[in-house]
Amino acid sequence: MIPYGRHNVTRKDIKAVTAVLQSDSLTGGPVVEKFEKNIATHCNVKFAIATNSATSSLHIAYLALGVGKGSLVWTSPITFVATSNAALLCGAMVDFVDIDPETFNLSVKKLEEKLAAAKARGQQLPDVVTPVHMAGLSCDMEGISRLAKEYGFRVIEDASHCIGGKYTGEPIGNCRYSDICVFSFHPVKIITTAEGGMNTTNDPALAKKMVMLRSHGITRDPKLMTHAPDGPWYYQQLELGLNYRMTELQAALGNSQLQRLEKITAKRHTIAGRYDKALKNLPLLLPKRPSDCYSAFHLYIVRLKPEEAKLSHLQLFEGLRKQGILVQLHYIPVHTQPYYRQMGFVEGDFPLAEAYYKTAISLPMYPTLTKPEQEKVVETLRSLLL
């Protein structure tokens, strides 16, 4: 079987985790702090806050920006449900902005149109917009930042797919155009901590709040307390927080994997280049890479050209799987999920996202994908499509 994604754990990774098991600390210790510092250095950002998942990271990012009952969050319909669910968990309302059909990212043009229309009608404007860097490719953050200044909303980058990627020559996660950036270290992502997330920010107040929120809303810092501590044992709960802490084991794996991040992304680009060359004459739309972006290539997504193909999207998907190629579809438009339909969303609300869903397939993409395995994927596509 050839999966769409696969984690890659080396002997060095295992040794790093084993060393933590033999240490004095298993959670919330120096290895987590080291991982945070290493990510901050990689991203050229002031603060990095580790959590136990990217969903947790999104949740505390929204909370830190004051998202709550009455708040409105806009994001892309082409994302995993966690992006919008985390806002709902804060008590916020959620809406979506249609995608750019070439990059699969939130469309800046559609965002600008939706903002202008809402303002003209006297409707509520978003408090937060969360662009999703789909498949490892950065959104047009400069354009989104321009609109944020004009319309007064905050920006959270959902960069779950994007560690190792770049925008305008700078690492994604530097928060030049956003308040907070969120990474995922799920097993099939660029690097993994088994499960895990990371928030980056340049705002010290946001950083402090997220650190507190990930650990029950508690502080041991006397400078933040309402009065002098009763003794060395003392702590205060200042927020209604959660237990979203990353373990030392996860951080040890992350630190080890981070050391080969550049090699991992370079390998993904090699695999993408081979796909580009081999698939160019098939009835498929291949992923675009704007010149100002360096994709992390978490996914390699093709779109079937139904007017040129001899079989349907479903038939192609099933045909590949029957040959042991476990392709996937990222993602089902969030607004079409039954839970979101209960909020009033209907088919046709975001036609570009819905058209994408009817034609998209994620092909196998991971650093240990061998050339023969990739050739099998290509030849199977050829046999099915031609």
PDB file of C-alpha atoms in Angstrom, residues 1 19 21 25 27 39 49 63 67 84 89 114 125 153-154 166 170 180 193 196 198 222 293 305 307 324 340 372:
ATOM      1  CA  MET A   1       0.000   0.000   0.000  1.00  0.00           C
ATOM      2  CA  ALA A  19      16.704  10.109  26.653  1.00  0.00           C
ATOM      3  CA  LEU A  21      12.188   8.797  29.387  1.00  0.00           C
ATOM      4  CA  SER A  25      11.008  15.494  33.611  1.00  0.00           C
ATOM      5  CA  THR A  27       6.167  17.161  30.786  1.00  0.00           C
ATOM      6  CA  ILE A  39      10.936  27.083  16.394  1.00  0.00           C
ATOM      7  CA  ILE A  49       4.182  28.533  22.567  1.00  0.00           C
ATOM      8  CA  LEU A  63      -9.144  33.098  23.213  1.00  0.00           C
ATOM      9  CA  VAL A  67     -12.851  35.787  20.661  1.00  0.00           C
ATOM     10  CA  SER A  84     -13.622  26.872  12.538  1.00  0.00           C
ATOM     11  CA  LEU A  89     -15.768  26.476  21.079  1.00  0.00           C
ATOM     12  CA  LYS A 114     -17.308  40.221   1.231  1.00  0.00           C
ATOM     13  CA  LEU A 125     -17.508  42.702  10.249  1.00  0.00           C
ATOM     14  CA  PHE A 153      -9.816  42.662  12.119  1.00  0.00           C
ATOM     15  CA  ARG A 154      -7.084  40.492  13.661  1.00  0.00           C
ATOM     16  CA  LYS A 166       8.381  30.598   2.983  1.00  0.00           C
ATOM     17  CA  GLU A 170      10.917  34.782   4.730  1.00  0.00           C
ATOM     18  CA  ILE A 180      -0.547  34.695  15.622  1.00  0.00           C
ATOM     19  CA  THR A 193       5.747  15.369  17.596  1.00  0.00           C
ATOM     20  CA  GLY A 196       1.352  18.663  18.839  1.00  0.00           C
ATOM     21  CA  MET A 198       2.853  25.576  18.154  1.00  0.00           C
ATOM     22  CA  PRO A 222       4.644  36.928  41.160  1.00  0.00           C
ATOM     23  CA  CYS A 293       6.015  31.420  -2.179  1.00  0.00           C
ATOM     24  CA  LYS A 305     -10.545  17.965 -15.665  1.00  0.00           C
ATOM     25  CA  GLU A 307     -14.577  17.571 -19.487  1.00  0.00           C
ATOM     26  CA  GLY A 324      -3.126   0.068  -3.427  1.00  0.00           C
ATOM     27  CA  TYR A 340     -22.688  23.509   9.933  1.00  0.00           C
ATOM     28  CA  PRO A 372       9.464   3.221  -7.992  1.00  0.00           C
TER      29      PRO A 372
END
